[in-house]
PDB file of C-alpha atoms (C1' of nucleotides) in Angstrom:
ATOM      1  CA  UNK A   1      -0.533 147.752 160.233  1.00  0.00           C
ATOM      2  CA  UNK A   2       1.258 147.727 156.702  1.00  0.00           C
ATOM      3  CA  UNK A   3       2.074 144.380 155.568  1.00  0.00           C
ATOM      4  CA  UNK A   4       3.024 143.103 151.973  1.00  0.00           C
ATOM      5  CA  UNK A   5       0.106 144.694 149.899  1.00  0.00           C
ATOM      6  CA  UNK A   6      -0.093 148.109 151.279  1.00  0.00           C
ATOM      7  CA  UNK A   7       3.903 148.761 151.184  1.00  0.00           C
ATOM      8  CA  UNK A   8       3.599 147.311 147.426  1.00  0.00           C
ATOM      9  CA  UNK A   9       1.040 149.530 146.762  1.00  0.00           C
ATOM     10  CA  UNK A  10       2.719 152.437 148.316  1.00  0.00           C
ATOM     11  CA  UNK A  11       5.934 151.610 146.759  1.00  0.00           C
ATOM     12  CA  UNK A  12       3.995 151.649 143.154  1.00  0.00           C
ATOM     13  CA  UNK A  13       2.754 155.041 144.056  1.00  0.00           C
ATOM     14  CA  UNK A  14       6.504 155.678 145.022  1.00  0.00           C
ATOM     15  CA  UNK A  15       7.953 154.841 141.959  1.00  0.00           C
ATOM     16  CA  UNK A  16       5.576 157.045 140.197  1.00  0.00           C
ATOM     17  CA  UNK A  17       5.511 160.097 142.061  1.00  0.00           C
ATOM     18  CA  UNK A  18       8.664 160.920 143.244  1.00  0.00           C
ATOM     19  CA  UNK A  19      11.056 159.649 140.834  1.00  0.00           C
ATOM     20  CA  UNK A  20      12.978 162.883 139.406  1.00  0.00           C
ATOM     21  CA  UNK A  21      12.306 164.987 142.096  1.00  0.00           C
ATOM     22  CA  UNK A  22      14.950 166.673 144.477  1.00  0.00           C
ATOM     23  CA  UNK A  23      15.459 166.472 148.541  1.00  0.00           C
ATOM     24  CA  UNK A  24      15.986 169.711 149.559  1.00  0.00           C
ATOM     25  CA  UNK A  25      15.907 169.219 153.293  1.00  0.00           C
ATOM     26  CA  UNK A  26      14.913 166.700 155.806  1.00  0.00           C
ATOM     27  CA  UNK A  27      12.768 167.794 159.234  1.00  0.00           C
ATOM     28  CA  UNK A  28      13.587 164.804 162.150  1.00  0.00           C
ATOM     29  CA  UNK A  29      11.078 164.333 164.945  1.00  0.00           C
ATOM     30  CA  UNK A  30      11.748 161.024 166.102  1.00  0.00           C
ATOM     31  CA  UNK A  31      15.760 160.472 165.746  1.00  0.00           C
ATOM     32  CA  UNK A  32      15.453 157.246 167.061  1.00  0.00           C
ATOM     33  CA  UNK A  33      14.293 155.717 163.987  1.00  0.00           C
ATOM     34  CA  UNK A  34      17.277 157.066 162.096  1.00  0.00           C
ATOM     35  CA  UNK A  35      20.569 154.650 161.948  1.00  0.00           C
ATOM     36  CA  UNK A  36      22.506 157.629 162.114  1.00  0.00           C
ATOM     37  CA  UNK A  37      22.966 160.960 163.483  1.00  0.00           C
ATOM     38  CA  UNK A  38      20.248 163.545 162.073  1.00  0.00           C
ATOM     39  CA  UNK A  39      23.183 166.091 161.042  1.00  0.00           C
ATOM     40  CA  UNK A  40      24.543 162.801 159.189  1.00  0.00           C
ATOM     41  CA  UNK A  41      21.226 161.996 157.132  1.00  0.00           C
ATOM     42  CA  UNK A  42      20.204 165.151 156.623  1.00  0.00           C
ATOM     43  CA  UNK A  43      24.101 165.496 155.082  1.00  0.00           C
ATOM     44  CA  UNK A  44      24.110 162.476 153.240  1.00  0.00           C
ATOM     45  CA  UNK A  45      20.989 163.039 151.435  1.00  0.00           C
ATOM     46  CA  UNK A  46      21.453 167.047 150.460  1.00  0.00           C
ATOM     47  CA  UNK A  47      20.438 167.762 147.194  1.00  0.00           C
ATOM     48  CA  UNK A  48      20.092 163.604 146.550  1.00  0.00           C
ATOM     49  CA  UNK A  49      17.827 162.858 143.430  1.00  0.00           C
ATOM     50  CA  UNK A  50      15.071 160.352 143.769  1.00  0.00           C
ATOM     51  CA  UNK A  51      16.284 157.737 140.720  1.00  0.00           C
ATOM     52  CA  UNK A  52      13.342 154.236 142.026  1.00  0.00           C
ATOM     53  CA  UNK A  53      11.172 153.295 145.006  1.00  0.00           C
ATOM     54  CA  UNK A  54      10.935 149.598 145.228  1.00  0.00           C
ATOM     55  CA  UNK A  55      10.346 147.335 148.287  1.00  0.00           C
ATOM     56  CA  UNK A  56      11.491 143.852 150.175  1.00  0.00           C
ATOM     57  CA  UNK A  57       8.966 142.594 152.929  1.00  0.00           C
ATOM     58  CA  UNK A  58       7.499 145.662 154.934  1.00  0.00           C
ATOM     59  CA  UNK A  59      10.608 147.679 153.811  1.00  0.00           C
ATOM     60  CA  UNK A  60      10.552 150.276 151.591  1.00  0.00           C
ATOM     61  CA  UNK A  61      13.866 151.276 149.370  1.00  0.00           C
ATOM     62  CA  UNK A  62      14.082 154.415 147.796  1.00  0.00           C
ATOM     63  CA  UNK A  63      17.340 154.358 145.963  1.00  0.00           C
ATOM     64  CA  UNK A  64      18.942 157.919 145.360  1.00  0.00           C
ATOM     65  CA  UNK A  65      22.138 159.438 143.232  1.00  0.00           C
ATOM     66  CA  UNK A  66      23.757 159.631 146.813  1.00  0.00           C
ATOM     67  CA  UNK A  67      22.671 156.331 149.081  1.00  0.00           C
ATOM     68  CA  UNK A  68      19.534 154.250 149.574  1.00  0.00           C
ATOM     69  CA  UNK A  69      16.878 155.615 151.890  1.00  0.00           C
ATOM     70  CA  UNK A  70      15.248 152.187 153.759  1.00  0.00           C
ATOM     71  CA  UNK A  71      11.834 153.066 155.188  1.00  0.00           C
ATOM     72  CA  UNK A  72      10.103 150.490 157.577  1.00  0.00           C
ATOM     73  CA  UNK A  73       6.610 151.918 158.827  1.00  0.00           C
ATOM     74  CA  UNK A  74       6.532 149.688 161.984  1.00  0.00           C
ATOM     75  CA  UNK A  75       3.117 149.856 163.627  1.00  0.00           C
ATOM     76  CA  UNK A  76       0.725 152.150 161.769  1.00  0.00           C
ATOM     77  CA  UNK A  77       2.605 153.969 159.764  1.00  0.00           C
ATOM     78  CA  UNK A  78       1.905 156.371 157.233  1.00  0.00           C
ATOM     79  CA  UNK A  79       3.620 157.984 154.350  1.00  0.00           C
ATOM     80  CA  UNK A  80       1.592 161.288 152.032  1.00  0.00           C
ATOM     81  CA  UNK A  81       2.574 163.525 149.341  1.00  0.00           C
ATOM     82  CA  UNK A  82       2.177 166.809 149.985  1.00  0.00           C
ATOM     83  CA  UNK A  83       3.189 170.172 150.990  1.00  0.00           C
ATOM     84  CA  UNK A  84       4.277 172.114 153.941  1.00  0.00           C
ATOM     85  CA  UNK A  85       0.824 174.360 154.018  1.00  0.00           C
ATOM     86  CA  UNK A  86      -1.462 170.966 154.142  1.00  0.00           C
ATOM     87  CA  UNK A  87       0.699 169.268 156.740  1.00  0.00           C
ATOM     88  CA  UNK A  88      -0.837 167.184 159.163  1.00  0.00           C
ATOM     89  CA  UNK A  89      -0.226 168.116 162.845  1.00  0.00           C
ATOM     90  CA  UNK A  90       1.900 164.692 163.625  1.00  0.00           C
ATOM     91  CA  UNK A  91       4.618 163.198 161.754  1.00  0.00           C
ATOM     92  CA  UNK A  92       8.080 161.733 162.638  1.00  0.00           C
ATOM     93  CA  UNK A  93      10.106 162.771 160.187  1.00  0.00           C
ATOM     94  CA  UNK A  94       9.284 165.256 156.763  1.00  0.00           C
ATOM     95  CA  UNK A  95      11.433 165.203 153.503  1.00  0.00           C
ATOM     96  CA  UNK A  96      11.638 168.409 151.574  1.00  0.00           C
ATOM     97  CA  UNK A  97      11.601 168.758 147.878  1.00  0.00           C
ATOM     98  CA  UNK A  98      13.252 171.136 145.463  1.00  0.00           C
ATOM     99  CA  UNK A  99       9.588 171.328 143.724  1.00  0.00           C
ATOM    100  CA  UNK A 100       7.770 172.635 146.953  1.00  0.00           C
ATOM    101  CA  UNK A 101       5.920 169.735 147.755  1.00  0.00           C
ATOM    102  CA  UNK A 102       7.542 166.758 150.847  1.00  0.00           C
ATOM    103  CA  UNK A 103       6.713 163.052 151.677  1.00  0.00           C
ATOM    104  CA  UNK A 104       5.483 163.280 154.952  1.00  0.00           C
ATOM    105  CA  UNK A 105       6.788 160.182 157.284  1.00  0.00           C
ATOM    106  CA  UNK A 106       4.541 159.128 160.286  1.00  0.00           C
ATOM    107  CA  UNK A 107       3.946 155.953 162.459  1.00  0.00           C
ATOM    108  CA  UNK A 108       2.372 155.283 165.314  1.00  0.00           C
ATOM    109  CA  UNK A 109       4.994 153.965 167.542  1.00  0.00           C
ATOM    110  CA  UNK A 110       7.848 152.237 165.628  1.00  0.00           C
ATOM    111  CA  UNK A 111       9.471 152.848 162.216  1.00  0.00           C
ATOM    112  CA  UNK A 112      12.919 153.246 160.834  1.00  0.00           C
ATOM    113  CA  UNK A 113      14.134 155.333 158.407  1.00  0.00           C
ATOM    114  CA  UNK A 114      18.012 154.022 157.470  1.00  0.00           C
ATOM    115  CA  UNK A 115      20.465 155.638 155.783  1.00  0.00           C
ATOM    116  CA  UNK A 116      22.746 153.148 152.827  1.00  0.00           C
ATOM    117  CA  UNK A 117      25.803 153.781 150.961  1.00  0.00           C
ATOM    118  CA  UNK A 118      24.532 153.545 147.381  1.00  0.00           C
ATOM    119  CA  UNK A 119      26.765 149.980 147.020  1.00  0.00           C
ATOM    120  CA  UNK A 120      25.480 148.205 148.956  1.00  0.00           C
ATOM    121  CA  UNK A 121      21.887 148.589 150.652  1.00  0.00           C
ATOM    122  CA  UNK A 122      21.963 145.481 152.088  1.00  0.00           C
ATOM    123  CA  UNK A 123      24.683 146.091 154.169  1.00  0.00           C
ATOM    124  CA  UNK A 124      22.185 147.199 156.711  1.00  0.00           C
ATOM    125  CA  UNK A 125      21.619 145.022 159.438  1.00  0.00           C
ATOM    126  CA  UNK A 126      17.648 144.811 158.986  1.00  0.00           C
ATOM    127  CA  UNK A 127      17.784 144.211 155.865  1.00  0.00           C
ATOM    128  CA  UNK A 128      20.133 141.605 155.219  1.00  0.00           C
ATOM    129  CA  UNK A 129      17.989 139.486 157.720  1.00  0.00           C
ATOM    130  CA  UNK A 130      14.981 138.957 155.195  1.00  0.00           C
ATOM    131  CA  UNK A 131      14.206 136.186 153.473  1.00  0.00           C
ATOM    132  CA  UNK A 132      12.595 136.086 150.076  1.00  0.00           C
ATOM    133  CA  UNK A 133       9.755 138.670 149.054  1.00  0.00           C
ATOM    134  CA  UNK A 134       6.602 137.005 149.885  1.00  0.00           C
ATOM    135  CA  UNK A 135       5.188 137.937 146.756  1.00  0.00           C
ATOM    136  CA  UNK A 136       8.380 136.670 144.521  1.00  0.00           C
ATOM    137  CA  UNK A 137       9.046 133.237 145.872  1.00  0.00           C
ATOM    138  CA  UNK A 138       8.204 130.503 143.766  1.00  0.00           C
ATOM    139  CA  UNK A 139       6.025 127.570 145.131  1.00  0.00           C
ATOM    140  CA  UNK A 140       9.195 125.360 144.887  1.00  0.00           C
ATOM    141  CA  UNK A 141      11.686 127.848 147.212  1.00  0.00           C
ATOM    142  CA  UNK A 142       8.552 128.121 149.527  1.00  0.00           C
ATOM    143  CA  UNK A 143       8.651 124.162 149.562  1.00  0.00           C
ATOM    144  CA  UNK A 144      12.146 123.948 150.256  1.00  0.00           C
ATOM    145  CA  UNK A 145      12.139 126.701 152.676  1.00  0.00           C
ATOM    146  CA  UNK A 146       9.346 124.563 154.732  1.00  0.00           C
ATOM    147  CA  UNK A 147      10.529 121.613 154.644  1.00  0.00           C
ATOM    148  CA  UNK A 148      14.236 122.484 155.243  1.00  0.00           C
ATOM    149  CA  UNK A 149      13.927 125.650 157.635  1.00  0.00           C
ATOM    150  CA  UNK A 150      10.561 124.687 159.653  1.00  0.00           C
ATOM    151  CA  UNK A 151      11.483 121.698 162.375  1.00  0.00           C
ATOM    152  CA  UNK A 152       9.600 122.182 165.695  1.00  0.00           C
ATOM    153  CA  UNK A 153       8.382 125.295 165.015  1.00  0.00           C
ATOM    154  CA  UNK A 154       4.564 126.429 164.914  1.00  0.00           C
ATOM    155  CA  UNK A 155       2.985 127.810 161.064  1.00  0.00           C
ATOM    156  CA  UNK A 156       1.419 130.813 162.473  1.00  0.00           C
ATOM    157  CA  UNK A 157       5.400 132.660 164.035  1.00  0.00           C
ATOM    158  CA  UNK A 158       7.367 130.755 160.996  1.00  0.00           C
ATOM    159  CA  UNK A 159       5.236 132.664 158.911  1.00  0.00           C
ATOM    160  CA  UNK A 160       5.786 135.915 160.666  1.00  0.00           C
ATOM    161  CA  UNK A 161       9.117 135.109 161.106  1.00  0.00           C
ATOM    162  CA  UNK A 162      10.738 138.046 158.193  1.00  0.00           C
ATOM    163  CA  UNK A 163      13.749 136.123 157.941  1.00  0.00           C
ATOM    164  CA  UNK A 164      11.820 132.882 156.552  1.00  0.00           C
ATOM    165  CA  UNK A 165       9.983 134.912 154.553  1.00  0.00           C
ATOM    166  CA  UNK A 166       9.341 138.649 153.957  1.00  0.00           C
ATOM    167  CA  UNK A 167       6.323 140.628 154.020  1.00  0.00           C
ATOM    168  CA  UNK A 168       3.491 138.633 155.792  1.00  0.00           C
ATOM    169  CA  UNK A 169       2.141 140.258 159.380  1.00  0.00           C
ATOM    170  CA  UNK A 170      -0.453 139.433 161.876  1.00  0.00           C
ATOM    171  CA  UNK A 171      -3.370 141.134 159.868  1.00  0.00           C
ATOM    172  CA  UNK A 172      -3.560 138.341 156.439  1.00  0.00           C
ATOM    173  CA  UNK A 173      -2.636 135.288 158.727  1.00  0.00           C
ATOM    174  CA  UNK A 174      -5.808 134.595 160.438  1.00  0.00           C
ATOM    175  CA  UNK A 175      -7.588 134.655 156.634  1.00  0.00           C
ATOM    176  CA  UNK A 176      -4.061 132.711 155.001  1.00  0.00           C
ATOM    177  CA  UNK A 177      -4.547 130.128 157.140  1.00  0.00           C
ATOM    178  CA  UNK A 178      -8.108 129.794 156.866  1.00  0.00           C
ATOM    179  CA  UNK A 179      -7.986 129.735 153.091  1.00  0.00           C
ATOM    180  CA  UNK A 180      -5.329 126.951 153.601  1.00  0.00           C
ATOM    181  CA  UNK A 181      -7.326 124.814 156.279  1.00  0.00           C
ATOM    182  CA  UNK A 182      -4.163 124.725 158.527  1.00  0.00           C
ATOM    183  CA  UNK A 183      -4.395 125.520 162.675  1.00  0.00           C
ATOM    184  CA  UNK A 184      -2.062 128.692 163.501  1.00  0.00           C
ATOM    185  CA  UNK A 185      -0.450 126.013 165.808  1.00  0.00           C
ATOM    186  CA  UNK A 186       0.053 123.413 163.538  1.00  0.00           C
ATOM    187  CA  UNK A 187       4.007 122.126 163.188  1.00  0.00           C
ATOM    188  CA  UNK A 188       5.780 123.115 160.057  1.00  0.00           C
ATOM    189  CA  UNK A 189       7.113 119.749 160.279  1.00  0.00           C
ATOM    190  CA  UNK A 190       3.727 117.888 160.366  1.00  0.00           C
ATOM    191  CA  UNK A 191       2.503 119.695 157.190  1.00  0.00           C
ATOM    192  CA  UNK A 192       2.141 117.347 154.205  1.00  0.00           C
ATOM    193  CA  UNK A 193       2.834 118.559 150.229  1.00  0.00           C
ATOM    194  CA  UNK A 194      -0.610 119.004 149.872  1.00  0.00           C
ATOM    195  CA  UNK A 195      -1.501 121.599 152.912  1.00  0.00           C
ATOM    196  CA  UNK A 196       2.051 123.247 151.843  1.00  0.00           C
ATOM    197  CA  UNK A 197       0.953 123.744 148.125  1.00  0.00           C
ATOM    198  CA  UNK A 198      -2.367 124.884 149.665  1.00  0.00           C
ATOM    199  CA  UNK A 199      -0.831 127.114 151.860  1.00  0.00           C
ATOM    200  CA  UNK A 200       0.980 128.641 149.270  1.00  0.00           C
ATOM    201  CA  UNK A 201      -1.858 129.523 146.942  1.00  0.00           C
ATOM    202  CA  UNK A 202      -3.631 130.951 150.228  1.00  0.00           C
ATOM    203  CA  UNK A 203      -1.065 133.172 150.879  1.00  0.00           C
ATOM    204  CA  UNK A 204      -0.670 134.979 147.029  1.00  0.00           C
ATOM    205  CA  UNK A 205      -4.397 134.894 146.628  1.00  0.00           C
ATOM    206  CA  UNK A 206      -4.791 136.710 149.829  1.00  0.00           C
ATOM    207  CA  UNK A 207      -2.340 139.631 149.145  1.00  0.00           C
ATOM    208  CA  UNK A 208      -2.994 139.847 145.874  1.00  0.00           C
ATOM    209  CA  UNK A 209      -6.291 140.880 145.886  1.00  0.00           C
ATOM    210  CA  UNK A 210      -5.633 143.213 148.789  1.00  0.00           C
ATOM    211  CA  UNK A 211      -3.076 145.083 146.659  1.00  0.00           C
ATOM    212  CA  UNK A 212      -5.367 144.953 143.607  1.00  0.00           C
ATOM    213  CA  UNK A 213      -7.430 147.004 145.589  1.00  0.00           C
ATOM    214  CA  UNK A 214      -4.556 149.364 146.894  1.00  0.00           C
ATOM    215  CA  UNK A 215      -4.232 147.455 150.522  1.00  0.00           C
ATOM    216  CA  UNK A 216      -6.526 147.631 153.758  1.00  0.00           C
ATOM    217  CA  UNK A 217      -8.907 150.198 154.211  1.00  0.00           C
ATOM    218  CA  UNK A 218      -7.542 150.880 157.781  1.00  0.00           C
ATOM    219  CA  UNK A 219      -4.237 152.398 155.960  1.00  0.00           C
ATOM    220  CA  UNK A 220      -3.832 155.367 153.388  1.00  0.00           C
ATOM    221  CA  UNK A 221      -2.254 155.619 150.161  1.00  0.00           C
ATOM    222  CA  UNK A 222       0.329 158.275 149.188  1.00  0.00           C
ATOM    223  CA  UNK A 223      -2.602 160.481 147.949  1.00  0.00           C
ATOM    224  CA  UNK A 224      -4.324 160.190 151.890  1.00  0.00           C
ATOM    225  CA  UNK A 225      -6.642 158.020 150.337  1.00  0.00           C
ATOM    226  CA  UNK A 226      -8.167 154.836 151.612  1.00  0.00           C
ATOM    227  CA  UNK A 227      -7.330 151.290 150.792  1.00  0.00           C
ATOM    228  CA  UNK A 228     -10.269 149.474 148.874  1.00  0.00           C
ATOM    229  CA  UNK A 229      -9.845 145.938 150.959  1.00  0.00           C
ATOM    230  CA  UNK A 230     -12.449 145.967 153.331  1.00  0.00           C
ATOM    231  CA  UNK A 231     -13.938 144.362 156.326  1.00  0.00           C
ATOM    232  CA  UNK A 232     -15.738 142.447 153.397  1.00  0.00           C
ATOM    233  CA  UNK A 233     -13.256 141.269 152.089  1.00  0.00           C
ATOM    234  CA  UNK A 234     -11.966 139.514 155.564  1.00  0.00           C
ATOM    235  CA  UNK A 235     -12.799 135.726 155.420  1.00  0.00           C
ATOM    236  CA  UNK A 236     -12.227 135.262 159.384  1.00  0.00           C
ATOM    237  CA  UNK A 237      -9.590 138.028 161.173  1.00  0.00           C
ATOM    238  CA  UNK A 238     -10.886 139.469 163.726  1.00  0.00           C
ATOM    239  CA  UNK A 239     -14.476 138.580 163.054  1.00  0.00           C
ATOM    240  CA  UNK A 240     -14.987 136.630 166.555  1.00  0.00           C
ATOM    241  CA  UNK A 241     -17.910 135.204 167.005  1.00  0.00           C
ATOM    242  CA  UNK A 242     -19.864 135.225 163.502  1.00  0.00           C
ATOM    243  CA  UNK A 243     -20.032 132.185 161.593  1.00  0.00           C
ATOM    244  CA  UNK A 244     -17.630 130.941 159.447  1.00  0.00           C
ATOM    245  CA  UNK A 245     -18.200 131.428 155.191  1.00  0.00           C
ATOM    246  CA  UNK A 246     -17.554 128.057 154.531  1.00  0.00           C
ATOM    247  CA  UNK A 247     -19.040 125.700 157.338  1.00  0.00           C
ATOM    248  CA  UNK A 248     -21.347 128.331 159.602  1.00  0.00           C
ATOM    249  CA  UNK A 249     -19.306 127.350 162.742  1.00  0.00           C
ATOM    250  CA  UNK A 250     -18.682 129.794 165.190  1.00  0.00           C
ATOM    251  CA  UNK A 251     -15.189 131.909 164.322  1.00  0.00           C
ATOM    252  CA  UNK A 252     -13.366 131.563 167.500  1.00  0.00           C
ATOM    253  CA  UNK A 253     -10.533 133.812 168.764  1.00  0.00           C
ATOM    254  CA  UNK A 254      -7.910 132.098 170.633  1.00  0.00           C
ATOM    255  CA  UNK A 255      -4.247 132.148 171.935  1.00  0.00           C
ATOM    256  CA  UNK A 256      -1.473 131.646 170.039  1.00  0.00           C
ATOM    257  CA  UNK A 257       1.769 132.019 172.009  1.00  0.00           C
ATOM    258  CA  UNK A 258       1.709 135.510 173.048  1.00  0.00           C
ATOM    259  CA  UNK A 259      -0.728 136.596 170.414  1.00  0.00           C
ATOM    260  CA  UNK A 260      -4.422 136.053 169.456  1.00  0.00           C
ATOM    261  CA  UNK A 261      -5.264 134.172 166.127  1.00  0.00           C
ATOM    262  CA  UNK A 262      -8.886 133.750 164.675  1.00  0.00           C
ATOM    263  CA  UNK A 263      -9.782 130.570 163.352  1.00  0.00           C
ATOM    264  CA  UNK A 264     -12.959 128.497 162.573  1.00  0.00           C
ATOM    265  CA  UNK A 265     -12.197 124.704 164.626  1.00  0.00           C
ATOM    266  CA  UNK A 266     -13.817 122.639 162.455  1.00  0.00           C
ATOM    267  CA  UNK A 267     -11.979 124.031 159.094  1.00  0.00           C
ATOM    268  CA  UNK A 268      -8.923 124.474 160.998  1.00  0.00           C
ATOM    269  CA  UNK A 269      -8.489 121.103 163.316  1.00  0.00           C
ATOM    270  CA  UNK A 270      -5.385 121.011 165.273  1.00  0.00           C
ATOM    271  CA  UNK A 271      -5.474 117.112 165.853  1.00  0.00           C
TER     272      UNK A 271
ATOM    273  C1'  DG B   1     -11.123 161.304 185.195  1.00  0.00           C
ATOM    274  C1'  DC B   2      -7.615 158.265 185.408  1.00  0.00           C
ATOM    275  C1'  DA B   3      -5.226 153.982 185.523  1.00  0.00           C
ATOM    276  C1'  DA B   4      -4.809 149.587 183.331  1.00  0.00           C
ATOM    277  C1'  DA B   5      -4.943 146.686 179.437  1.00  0.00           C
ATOM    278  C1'  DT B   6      -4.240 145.948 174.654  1.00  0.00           C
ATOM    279  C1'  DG B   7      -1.758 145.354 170.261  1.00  0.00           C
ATOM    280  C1'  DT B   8       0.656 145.965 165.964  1.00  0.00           C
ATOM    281  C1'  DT B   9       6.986 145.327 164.943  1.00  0.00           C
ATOM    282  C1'  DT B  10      11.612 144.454 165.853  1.00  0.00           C
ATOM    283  C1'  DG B  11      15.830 143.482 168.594  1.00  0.00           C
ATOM    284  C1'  DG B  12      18.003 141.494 172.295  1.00  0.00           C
ATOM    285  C1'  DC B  13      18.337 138.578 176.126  1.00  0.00           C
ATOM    286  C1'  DC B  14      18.727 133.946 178.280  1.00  0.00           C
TER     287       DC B  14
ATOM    288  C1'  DT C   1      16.923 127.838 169.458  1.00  0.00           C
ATOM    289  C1'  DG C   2      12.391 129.543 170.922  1.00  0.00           C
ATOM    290  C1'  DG C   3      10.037 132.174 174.231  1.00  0.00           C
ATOM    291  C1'  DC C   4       9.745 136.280 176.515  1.00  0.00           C
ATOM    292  C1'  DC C   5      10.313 141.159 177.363  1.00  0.00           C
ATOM    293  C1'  DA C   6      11.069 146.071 176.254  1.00  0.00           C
ATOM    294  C1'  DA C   7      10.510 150.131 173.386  1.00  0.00           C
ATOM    295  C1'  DA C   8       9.717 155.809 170.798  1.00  0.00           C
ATOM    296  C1'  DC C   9       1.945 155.196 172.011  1.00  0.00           C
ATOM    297  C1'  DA C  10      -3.193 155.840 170.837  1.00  0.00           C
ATOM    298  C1'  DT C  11      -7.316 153.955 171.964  1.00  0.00           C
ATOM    299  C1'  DT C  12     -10.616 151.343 174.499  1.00  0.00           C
ATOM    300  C1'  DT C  13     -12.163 149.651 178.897  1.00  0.00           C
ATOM    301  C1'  DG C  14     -13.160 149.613 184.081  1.00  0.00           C
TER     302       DG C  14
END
DNA sequence: GCAAATGTTTGGCC
DNA sequence: TGGCCAAACATTTG
């Protein structure tokens, strides 16, 4: 599923390839992922001019001369550049350019697309729950936001959690935590400076190098192109039952809440 | 072949 | 507030 890197990536490829151009129309599938009426998108955004694609967390903002187009892929989703002759046989939603060629919008069971006055973006109720960008907090607001935020809850959902902190999903945590020597169901508040700062570093080396190689293989890029992060590059996720890179113990997958976590138990005691 | 289980995200409910 | 469920499936398993 698209976490930090690949939305990065695919907001760099964004930014590059569809500034300037021109929504001509806008096909709707799926209306549930719209905030508003299709009539009232597909109005608001006639003839709109793509001016920058950014992102925040897992959401994608694509700001335009008439409102802000907010795209969350959900589970799965996909997003490709091209043109009405090569389109694939599923999609949710399709926007049109002026130039002849259309951003194709797909997912495999949720995904938004919102709809922004050009003011104010984050007057959208998704959005103005996020906390920081998990790949623009410093290592002193993650501190604070640990150690003032996290009481009796477990790393592994505070993590998750997109109003602590945006961007991070169930794919990267098995391997962040790993990196960081720290249990899934360790307590934020039993965490000590040391496994915090650890955990920190974990987390930006882990998605960094992901989007240096344009994000996981398992997910395309704008060009329908696969993601260079491999299987290879996995430390631990989902790797159940090999050994461990650092130790040779067994990887073990096990419960966390109402979710499965890999971990190694001897790099990652709970005590 | 078909039903059941699974798993990603988010919101909403107690 | 944290834990659980539901929601717009596709795919694997029995």
């Amino acid at each position: 599923m698209p976490e930090s890197p690949e939305i990065t990536a695919r907001a760099y490829e964004m930014n590059a390839s569809l500034t300037g151009k021109t929504i001509s129309s806008l096909e709707v599938v799926q209306p549930k992922c719209l905030n508003l009426t299709p009539t009232q998108v597909q109005e608001a955004i006639q003839n709109a001019q793509l001016m920058e694609v950014t992102h925040h967390g897992k959401w994608i903002k694509i700001r335009t001369d008439r409102g802000w187009l907010l795209i969350n892929l959900g589970m799965g989703g996909e997003l490709l550049l091209t043109t009405r002759r090569n389109l694939p046989p599923k999609y949710r939603l399709v926007l049109d350019f002026s130039d002849q060629t259309c951003l194709l919008i797909n997912f495999w069971w949720f995904g938004y697309m919102h709809f922004e006055t050009l003011e104010n973006p984050y007057a959208n109720k998704m959005l103005a729950k996020l906390g920081p960008d998990v790949l623009e907090i410093s290592s002193e607001q993650f501190r604070t936001l640990l150690t003032s935020n996290g009481k009796k809850v477990r790393i592994k959902p505070f993590l998750l959690d997109q109003s602590n902190l945006a961007g991070i999903g169930n794919a990267y945590i098995h391997d962040i935590l790993f990196l960081a020597k720290i249990h899934p169901d360790r307590l934020v508040s039993s965490l000590n400076p040391q496994e915090i700062d650890r955990l920190y570093q974990s987390i930006q080396d882990c998605l960094r190098l992901s989007l240096a190689k344009g994000g996981a293989f398992y997910e395309l890029t704008l060009f329908g192109e696969k993601g260079g992060f491999t299987m290879e590059d996995i430390l631990i996720g989902y790797k159940e039952g090999a050994s461990c890179p650092h130790c040779g113990t067994i990887i073990q997958k096990i419960r966390t809440g109402s979710n499965q976590s890999f971990i190694c138990p001897t790099c990652q005691p709970l005590d």
